[in-house]
Amino acid sequence: MQQRILSCIQPTGEMHLGNYLGAVQNWVKLQENYECFYGVVDYHAQTMPYNTEDLRDSVMKIAVNLMACGINKENLFIQSLVPEHTELTWILGCVTSYGELSRQTQFKDKSQQLEDKSETFISTGLFTYPVLQAADILIYHPHLVPVGKDQEQHIELSRNVANRFNHTFGVEYFQEPKALFTEIPKVQSLADPTKKMSKSLGDKHYIAVFEDENVTRKKVKTAVTDSGDTPAGEMSAGVANLFSLLKACSTENSLYDSLMADYDSGNLKYSALKQGVADVVVALTNGFKARKAELMGNKKQLVEQIYDSSAAIRLKAQNTVREVREITGLAQSKEAAVERFLKNF
Ligand code: TRP
């Protein structure tokens, strides 16, 4: 039987090249060999302060962008269109200890972020975020969960929760999911290559996958190459980042190899490296932009597809929740309840 994969993404605005190379590209590839479930997690987005209109729009935006990058529509769902995730969260919350949630570093980081902004309100949702994540995962019984290293602790919690559920109820129901860490290219900011590429640093720091080609070319052209503090004999962070982008976005290695040979012999022209990077990035992203334009040609169908695939995926989640309700002693179907009542009372 084909192994199953689940992963989810937060609906945060624009997709940048770091997101694509770090996660989405891998998700696309995994579709060839696995049964895949990919969710856009809007319930999770509610754990931090947010704007309601923006949330709705960014969920659709990221869903469309994922499809444009090659995620099959049948594999894609919007988390809140599968409300069973929240029912399972409640049940799993009752086999998750307060102590293990308190030790989650993401909670500590995010609540600190809020405090730094003089925000005194920290929601229970932020605290129980990992239980919702465990529900996202366990509800589809996946074998593997492709994620970044930052999610390791959350996957570990999901494994513990699966285990504790099985133990508590004396069943072998949930299998422990394994994190799948794939080697991913390190993509740094263009304007400050000592930092990871991220939108929060500002416009000139990242390449958005769907931005205009000229914007991308300009950002690459003005990327920092050498800030002057690189020890002799070492490649500067900026140049290393450009090489890494070149490699990650190219379909073949000859340009990379020849520019690297130039670097080794001390003949590298930064302008040639930048030209090469801009060309491969644009060649890659133009394909996604074309696909997006095609999808956007029929907007009604596009939205309906996302809803329909969420509905199809929901059937699997409903099946799990039905079984979990049975295992955990919650109310049964009317027929089963009548039969039981007649027998026991
Ligand atoms: N917490 C993940 C992140 O911030 C997103 C996420 C939610 C997730 N549910 C998940 C990832 C289930 C993997 C599996 O990136």
Short mmCIF file of C-alpha atoms and ligand atoms in Angstrom, two decimals:
data_model
loop_
_atom_site.label_atom_id
_atom_site.label_comp_id
_atom_site.label_asym_id
_atom_site.label_seq_id
_atom_site.Cartn_x
_atom_site.Cartn_y
_atom_site.Cartn_z
CA MET A 1 0.00 0.00 0.00
CA GLN A 2 1.14 3.52 -0.71
CA GLN A 3 2.40 5.36 2.36
CA ARG A 4 0.58 8.48 3.43
CA ILE A 5 1.99 11.96 3.92
CA LEU A 6 0.47 14.92 5.71
CA SER A 7 1.73 18.43 6.07
CA CYS A 8 0.21 21.85 6.61
CA ILE A 9 1.11 25.45 6.02
CA GLN A 10 0.05 28.64 7.75
CA PRO A 11 -1.84 31.10 5.55
CA THR A 12 0.66 33.92 5.78
CA GLY A 13 0.44 36.22 2.77
CA GLU A 14 2.91 35.92 -0.04
CA MET A 15 5.02 32.87 -0.74
CA HIS A 16 8.73 33.62 -1.02
CA LEU A 17 11.51 31.60 -2.58
CA GLY A 18 12.62 30.33 0.82
CA ASN A 19 9.13 28.88 1.42
CA TYR A 20 9.09 27.32 -2.02
CA LEU A 21 12.56 25.78 -1.88
CA GLY A 22 12.21 24.87 1.79
CA ALA A 23 8.83 23.16 1.73
CA VAL A 24 6.56 23.44 -1.28
CA GLN A 25 9.01 22.00 -3.82
CA ASN A 26 9.41 18.96 -1.61
CA TRP A 27 5.64 18.58 -1.18
CA VAL A 28 5.21 18.60 -4.95
CA LYS A 29 7.83 15.88 -5.41
CA LEU A 30 6.37 13.67 -2.67
CA GLN A 31 3.09 13.50 -4.58
CA GLU A 32 4.75 11.12 -7.04
CA ASN A 33 5.23 8.36 -4.51
CA TYR A 34 2.83 8.98 -1.65
CA GLU A 35 -0.82 9.60 -0.93
CA CYS A 36 -0.64 13.22 0.21
CA PHE A 37 -2.76 15.52 2.33
CA TYR A 38 -1.80 19.19 2.40
CA GLY A 39 -3.71 21.62 4.57
CA VAL A 40 -3.92 25.37 4.85
CA VAL A 41 -4.35 25.87 8.57
CA ASP A 42 -6.65 28.78 9.28
CA TYR A 43 -7.59 27.59 12.79
CA HIS A 44 -3.91 27.87 13.68
CA ALA A 45 -3.81 31.39 12.31
CA GLN A 46 -6.38 32.34 14.95
CA THR A 47 -3.86 31.77 17.73
CA MET A 48 -2.20 35.15 17.12
CA PRO A 49 -3.92 38.51 16.62
CA TYR A 50 -5.24 38.71 13.02
CA ASN A 51 -7.56 40.53 10.69
CA THR A 52 -10.63 38.49 9.67
CA GLU A 53 -10.86 39.71 6.07
CA ASP A 54 -7.14 39.18 5.52
CA LEU A 55 -7.31 35.67 6.93
CA ARG A 56 -10.05 34.63 4.50
CA ASP A 57 -8.16 36.09 1.55
CA SER A 58 -4.76 34.74 2.47
CA VAL A 59 -6.18 31.23 2.83
CA MET A 60 -7.47 31.30 -0.74
CA LYS A 61 -4.34 32.99 -1.96
CA ILE A 62 -2.02 30.41 -0.57
CA ALA A 63 -4.23 27.57 -1.81
CA VAL A 64 -4.08 28.96 -5.35
CA ASN A 65 -0.34 29.59 -5.09
CA LEU A 66 0.23 26.01 -3.94
CA MET A 67 -1.73 24.73 -6.93
CA ALA A 68 0.24 27.02 -9.25
CA CYS A 69 3.47 25.55 -7.86
CA GLY A 70 2.32 22.02 -8.63
CA ILE A 71 0.28 20.77 -5.66
CA ASN A 72 -2.57 18.62 -7.01
CA LYS A 73 -5.92 20.07 -6.16
CA GLU A 74 -7.18 16.69 -4.87
CA ASN A 75 -4.51 16.77 -2.17
CA LEU A 76 -5.33 20.21 -0.86
CA PHE A 77 -7.75 21.18 1.89
CA ILE A 78 -8.63 24.15 4.03
CA GLN A 79 -8.45 23.17 7.67
CA SER A 80 -11.65 24.90 8.81
CA LEU A 81 -13.61 23.13 6.06
CA VAL A 82 -12.79 19.97 7.99
CA PRO A 83 -14.13 20.99 11.41
CA GLU A 84 -13.49 17.46 12.70
CA HIS A 85 -9.93 18.68 13.35
CA THR A 86 -11.25 20.73 16.23
CA GLU A 87 -13.36 17.92 17.66
CA LEU A 88 -10.34 15.65 17.65
CA THR A 89 -8.31 18.44 19.25
CA TRP A 90 -10.62 18.40 22.22
CA ILE A 91 -10.38 14.67 22.66
CA LEU A 92 -6.60 14.61 22.24
CA GLY A 93 -6.28 17.54 24.63
CA CYS A 94 -7.57 15.22 27.30
CA VAL A 95 -4.63 12.87 26.78
CA THR A 96 -2.06 15.67 26.56
CA SER A 97 -0.45 16.86 29.75
CA TYR A 98 -0.28 20.47 30.80
CA GLY A 99 3.41 19.95 31.54
CA GLU A 100 4.37 18.84 28.05
CA LEU A 101 2.54 21.77 26.49
CA SER A 102 4.34 24.15 28.86
CA ARG A 103 7.65 22.87 27.55
CA GLN A 104 6.89 23.69 23.89
CA THR A 105 9.44 26.24 22.72
CA GLN A 106 7.11 27.73 20.10
CA PHE A 107 4.67 28.74 22.80
CA LYS A 108 7.45 30.35 24.77
CA ASP A 109 8.73 32.19 21.67
CA LYS A 110 5.35 33.38 20.47
CA SER A 111 4.09 34.48 23.83
CA GLN A 112 7.37 36.34 24.28
CA GLN A 113 6.86 38.03 20.90
CA LEU A 114 3.47 39.23 22.12
CA GLU A 115 4.87 40.47 25.40
CA ASP A 116 7.60 42.33 23.52
CA LYS A 117 4.85 44.17 21.68
CA SER A 118 3.28 45.03 25.04
CA GLU A 119 0.44 42.63 24.27
CA THR A 120 -0.71 41.27 27.62
CA PHE A 121 -3.32 38.88 26.25
CA ILE A 122 -2.02 35.41 25.49
CA SER A 123 -4.68 32.97 24.37
CA THR A 124 -5.22 29.39 25.44
CA GLY A 125 -5.35 28.70 21.70
CA LEU A 126 -1.69 29.59 21.46
CA PHE A 127 -0.99 27.23 24.33
CA THR A 128 -2.92 24.31 22.83
CA TYR A 129 -1.71 24.97 19.28
CA PRO A 130 0.35 21.75 19.30
CA VAL A 131 -2.72 19.67 20.17
CA LEU A 132 -4.51 21.05 17.11
CA GLN A 133 -1.42 20.20 15.13
CA ALA A 134 -1.45 16.66 16.54
CA ALA A 135 -5.10 16.40 15.47
CA ASP A 136 -4.25 17.66 11.96
CA ILE A 137 -1.75 14.88 11.70
CA LEU A 138 -3.38 11.93 13.47
CA ILE A 139 -6.78 12.41 11.85
CA TYR A 140 -5.34 11.15 8.51
CA HIS A 141 -3.15 8.35 9.95
CA PRO A 142 -0.06 9.44 8.01
CA HIS A 143 3.25 7.58 8.06
CA LEU A 144 5.36 10.67 7.41
CA VAL A 145 5.11 14.38 8.09
CA PRO A 146 7.47 16.51 5.99
CA VAL A 147 8.41 19.57 8.03
CA GLY A 148 11.31 21.84 8.84
CA LYS A 149 13.54 21.24 11.85
CA ASP A 150 11.64 23.94 13.76
CA GLN A 151 8.64 21.60 13.91
CA GLU A 152 10.50 18.68 15.47
CA GLN A 153 9.12 19.24 18.94
CA HIS A 154 5.56 19.42 17.64
CA ILE A 155 5.91 16.12 15.78
CA GLU A 156 7.40 14.53 18.89
CA LEU A 157 4.35 15.72 20.83
CA SER A 158 2.05 14.17 18.23
CA ARG A 159 3.85 10.87 18.65
CA ASN A 160 3.46 11.04 22.43
CA VAL A 161 -0.20 11.93 22.13
CA ALA A 162 -0.83 9.02 19.73
CA ASN A 163 0.88 6.73 22.17
CA ARG A 164 -0.96 8.00 25.21
CA PHE A 165 -4.30 7.72 23.40
CA ASN A 166 -3.59 4.08 22.53
CA HIS A 167 -2.47 3.34 26.08
CA THR A 168 -5.34 5.11 27.80
CA PHE A 169 -7.99 3.34 25.78
CA GLY A 170 -6.20 0.02 25.34
CA VAL A 171 -6.18 0.15 21.56
CA GLU A 172 -3.64 0.15 18.73
CA TYR A 173 -5.48 2.88 16.89
CA PHE A 174 -3.14 5.76 16.06
CA GLN A 175 0.23 5.01 14.56
CA GLU A 176 3.10 7.26 15.57
CA PRO A 177 3.85 9.61 12.68
CA LYS A 178 7.48 10.25 11.77
CA ALA A 179 8.89 13.62 10.83
CA LEU A 180 10.45 13.68 7.38
CA PHE A 181 13.32 16.13 7.32
CA THR A 182 14.52 16.61 3.79
CA GLU A 183 17.74 18.32 2.98
CA ILE A 184 16.81 21.77 1.84
CA PRO A 185 18.90 24.57 0.41
CA LYS A 186 19.71 27.31 2.86
CA VAL A 187 18.12 30.48 1.49
CA GLN A 188 19.23 33.70 3.12
CA SER A 189 18.07 37.28 2.79
CA LEU A 190 19.42 39.12 -0.27
CA ALA A 191 19.99 42.35 1.61
CA ASP A 192 21.35 40.77 4.79
CA PRO A 193 22.72 37.33 3.91
CA THR A 194 23.51 36.53 7.53
CA LYS A 195 19.75 36.19 8.16
CA LYS A 196 17.24 33.65 6.86
CA MET A 197 15.08 34.90 3.97
CA SER A 198 11.86 36.17 5.50
CA LYS A 199 9.10 38.62 4.72
CA SER A 200 9.31 40.27 8.10
CA LEU A 201 12.74 41.73 7.28
CA GLY A 202 11.26 43.88 4.52
CA ASP A 203 10.77 43.94 0.74
CA LYS A 204 14.33 43.90 -0.48
CA HIS A 205 15.21 40.89 1.63
CA TYR A 206 13.11 38.28 -0.15
CA ILE A 207 12.06 37.16 -3.60
CA ALA A 208 8.33 36.55 -3.80
CA VAL A 209 7.53 33.64 -6.09
CA PHE A 210 4.71 35.50 -7.86
CA GLU A 211 6.22 38.97 -8.06
CA ASP A 212 6.95 40.67 -11.35
CA GLU A 213 10.03 39.43 -13.16
CA ASN A 214 11.60 42.89 -13.18
CA VAL A 215 11.22 43.20 -9.44
CA THR A 216 13.04 39.90 -8.98
CA ARG A 217 15.84 40.96 -11.33
CA LYS A 218 16.28 44.23 -9.50
CA LYS A 219 16.42 42.54 -6.08
CA VAL A 220 19.07 40.11 -7.29
CA LYS A 221 21.05 42.90 -8.91
CA THR A 222 21.21 44.88 -5.68
CA ALA A 223 21.83 41.84 -3.45
CA VAL A 224 24.69 42.22 -0.98
CA THR A 225 27.78 40.32 -2.16
CA ASP A 226 30.59 41.27 0.13
CA SER A 227 30.12 43.40 3.19
CA GLY A 228 33.89 43.56 3.75
CA ASP A 229 34.06 41.63 6.99
CA THR A 230 34.67 38.19 5.49
CA PRO A 231 37.93 36.57 6.64
CA ALA A 232 40.48 36.15 3.84
CA GLY A 233 40.10 32.90 1.94
CA GLU A 234 36.45 32.46 2.90
CA MET A 235 33.44 32.95 0.69
CA SER A 236 31.28 35.84 1.89
CA ALA A 237 27.76 35.05 3.09
CA GLY A 238 26.24 37.04 0.21
CA VAL A 239 28.17 35.24 -2.51
CA ALA A 240 27.52 31.87 -0.87
CA ASN A 241 23.81 32.67 -0.82
CA LEU A 242 23.80 33.57 -4.51
CA PHE A 243 25.59 30.33 -5.36
CA SER A 244 23.14 28.42 -3.25
CA LEU A 245 20.18 30.05 -5.03
CA LEU A 246 21.79 29.35 -8.38
CA LYS A 247 22.12 25.68 -7.57
CA ALA A 248 18.68 25.33 -6.03
CA CYS A 249 16.86 26.96 -8.94
CA SER A 250 18.85 25.50 -11.86
CA THR A 251 17.77 22.43 -13.76
CA GLU A 252 21.38 21.59 -14.64
CA ASN A 253 24.76 22.40 -13.09
CA SER A 254 26.97 23.71 -15.88
CA LEU A 255 26.54 27.42 -15.13
CA TYR A 256 27.04 26.79 -11.42
CA ASP A 257 30.19 24.76 -12.12
CA SER A 258 31.73 27.34 -14.42
CA LEU A 259 31.00 30.28 -12.10
CA MET A 260 32.36 28.30 -9.17
CA ALA A 261 35.52 27.60 -11.19
CA ASP A 262 35.79 31.35 -11.80
CA TYR A 263 35.44 31.93 -8.07
CA ASP A 264 38.15 29.38 -7.30
CA SER A 265 40.56 31.00 -9.74
CA GLY A 266 39.75 34.47 -8.44
CA ASN A 267 38.08 35.54 -11.70
CA LEU A 268 34.43 35.63 -10.62
CA LYS A 269 32.49 38.67 -11.74
CA TYR A 270 29.65 39.35 -9.30
CA SER A 271 27.61 40.75 -12.19
CA ALA A 272 27.85 37.41 -14.02
CA LEU A 273 26.83 35.50 -10.90
CA LYS A 274 23.87 37.81 -10.37
CA GLN A 275 22.83 37.57 -13.99
CA GLY A 276 22.90 33.79 -13.70
CA VAL A 277 20.87 33.78 -10.50
CA ALA A 278 18.28 36.19 -11.87
CA ASP A 279 17.89 34.08 -15.01
CA VAL A 280 17.35 30.76 -13.23
CA VAL A 281 15.02 32.24 -10.62
CA VAL A 282 12.93 33.94 -13.28
CA ALA A 283 12.85 30.80 -15.43
CA LEU A 284 11.58 28.83 -12.44
CA THR A 285 9.02 31.33 -11.21
CA ASN A 286 7.71 32.27 -14.66
CA GLY A 287 6.42 28.71 -14.98
CA PHE A 288 4.42 29.11 -11.77
CA LYS A 289 3.13 32.51 -12.82
CA ALA A 290 1.90 31.11 -16.12
CA ARG A 291 0.14 28.26 -14.34
CA LYS A 292 -1.43 30.72 -11.91
CA ALA A 293 -2.70 32.89 -14.76
CA GLU A 294 -4.27 29.78 -16.26
CA LEU A 295 -5.97 28.87 -12.95
CA MET A 296 -7.17 32.44 -12.48
CA GLY A 297 -8.81 32.24 -15.90
CA ASN A 298 -11.70 30.42 -14.23
CA LYS A 299 -12.00 31.77 -10.72
CA LYS A 300 -15.35 30.22 -9.91
CA GLN A 301 -14.11 26.77 -10.82
CA LEU A 302 -10.93 27.38 -8.86
CA VAL A 303 -12.74 28.17 -5.62
CA GLU A 304 -15.15 25.30 -6.14
CA GLN A 305 -12.28 22.88 -6.67
CA ILE A 306 -10.68 23.85 -3.39
CA TYR A 307 -14.00 23.43 -1.57
CA ASP A 308 -14.72 20.12 -3.31
CA SER A 309 -11.35 18.62 -2.47
CA SER A 310 -11.73 19.78 1.13
CA ALA A 311 -15.13 18.05 1.22
CA ALA A 312 -13.66 14.83 -0.17
CA ILE A 313 -10.82 14.89 2.35
CA ARG A 314 -13.33 15.65 5.11
CA LEU A 315 -14.91 12.22 4.59
CA LYS A 316 -11.66 10.59 5.76
CA ALA A 317 -11.48 12.87 8.79
CA GLN A 318 -15.11 12.11 9.65
CA ASN A 319 -14.37 8.44 9.54
CA THR A 320 -11.52 8.83 12.04
CA VAL A 321 -13.62 10.94 14.37
CA ARG A 322 -16.45 8.40 14.21
CA GLU A 323 -14.02 5.68 15.28
CA VAL A 324 -12.46 7.87 17.97
CA ARG A 325 -15.88 8.66 19.42
CA GLU A 326 -16.60 4.95 19.55
CA ILE A 327 -13.26 4.21 21.25
CA THR A 328 -13.55 7.02 23.79
CA GLY A 329 -17.12 6.49 24.94
CA LEU A 330 -18.87 9.48 23.40
CA ALA A 331 -22.48 9.38 22.23
CA GLN A 332 -23.15 6.89 19.46
CA SER A 333 -25.58 6.89 16.56
CA LYS A 334 -29.26 6.98 17.55
CA GLU A 335 -29.76 3.34 16.53
CA ALA A 336 -26.78 2.12 18.54
CA ALA A 337 -27.85 4.20 21.54
CA VAL A 338 -31.38 2.73 21.47
CA GLU A 339 -30.04 -0.79 21.31
CA ARG A 340 -27.64 -0.20 24.18
CA PHE A 341 -30.26 1.51 26.33
CA LEU A 342 -32.69 -1.35 25.88
CA LYS A 343 -30.01 -3.79 26.95
CA ASN A 344 -28.48 -1.92 29.89
CA PHE A 345 -31.30 -0.01 31.57
N1 TRP B 1 2.95 24.47 12.90
C1 TRP B 1 3.27 24.36 11.49
C2 TRP B 1 4.12 25.56 11.09
O1 TRP B 1 4.09 26.57 11.75
C3 TRP B 1 2.03 24.32 10.65
C4 TRP B 1 1.23 23.09 10.89
C5 TRP B 1 -0.01 23.02 11.46
C6 TRP B 1 1.59 21.76 10.57
N2 TRP B 1 -0.47 21.76 11.48
C7 TRP B 1 0.50 20.95 10.96
C8 TRP B 1 2.72 21.18 9.98
C9 TRP B 1 0.52 19.56 10.79
C10 TRP B 1 2.76 19.80 9.83
C11 TRP B 1 1.66 19.01 10.22
O2 TRP B 1 4.80 25.48 10.08
#
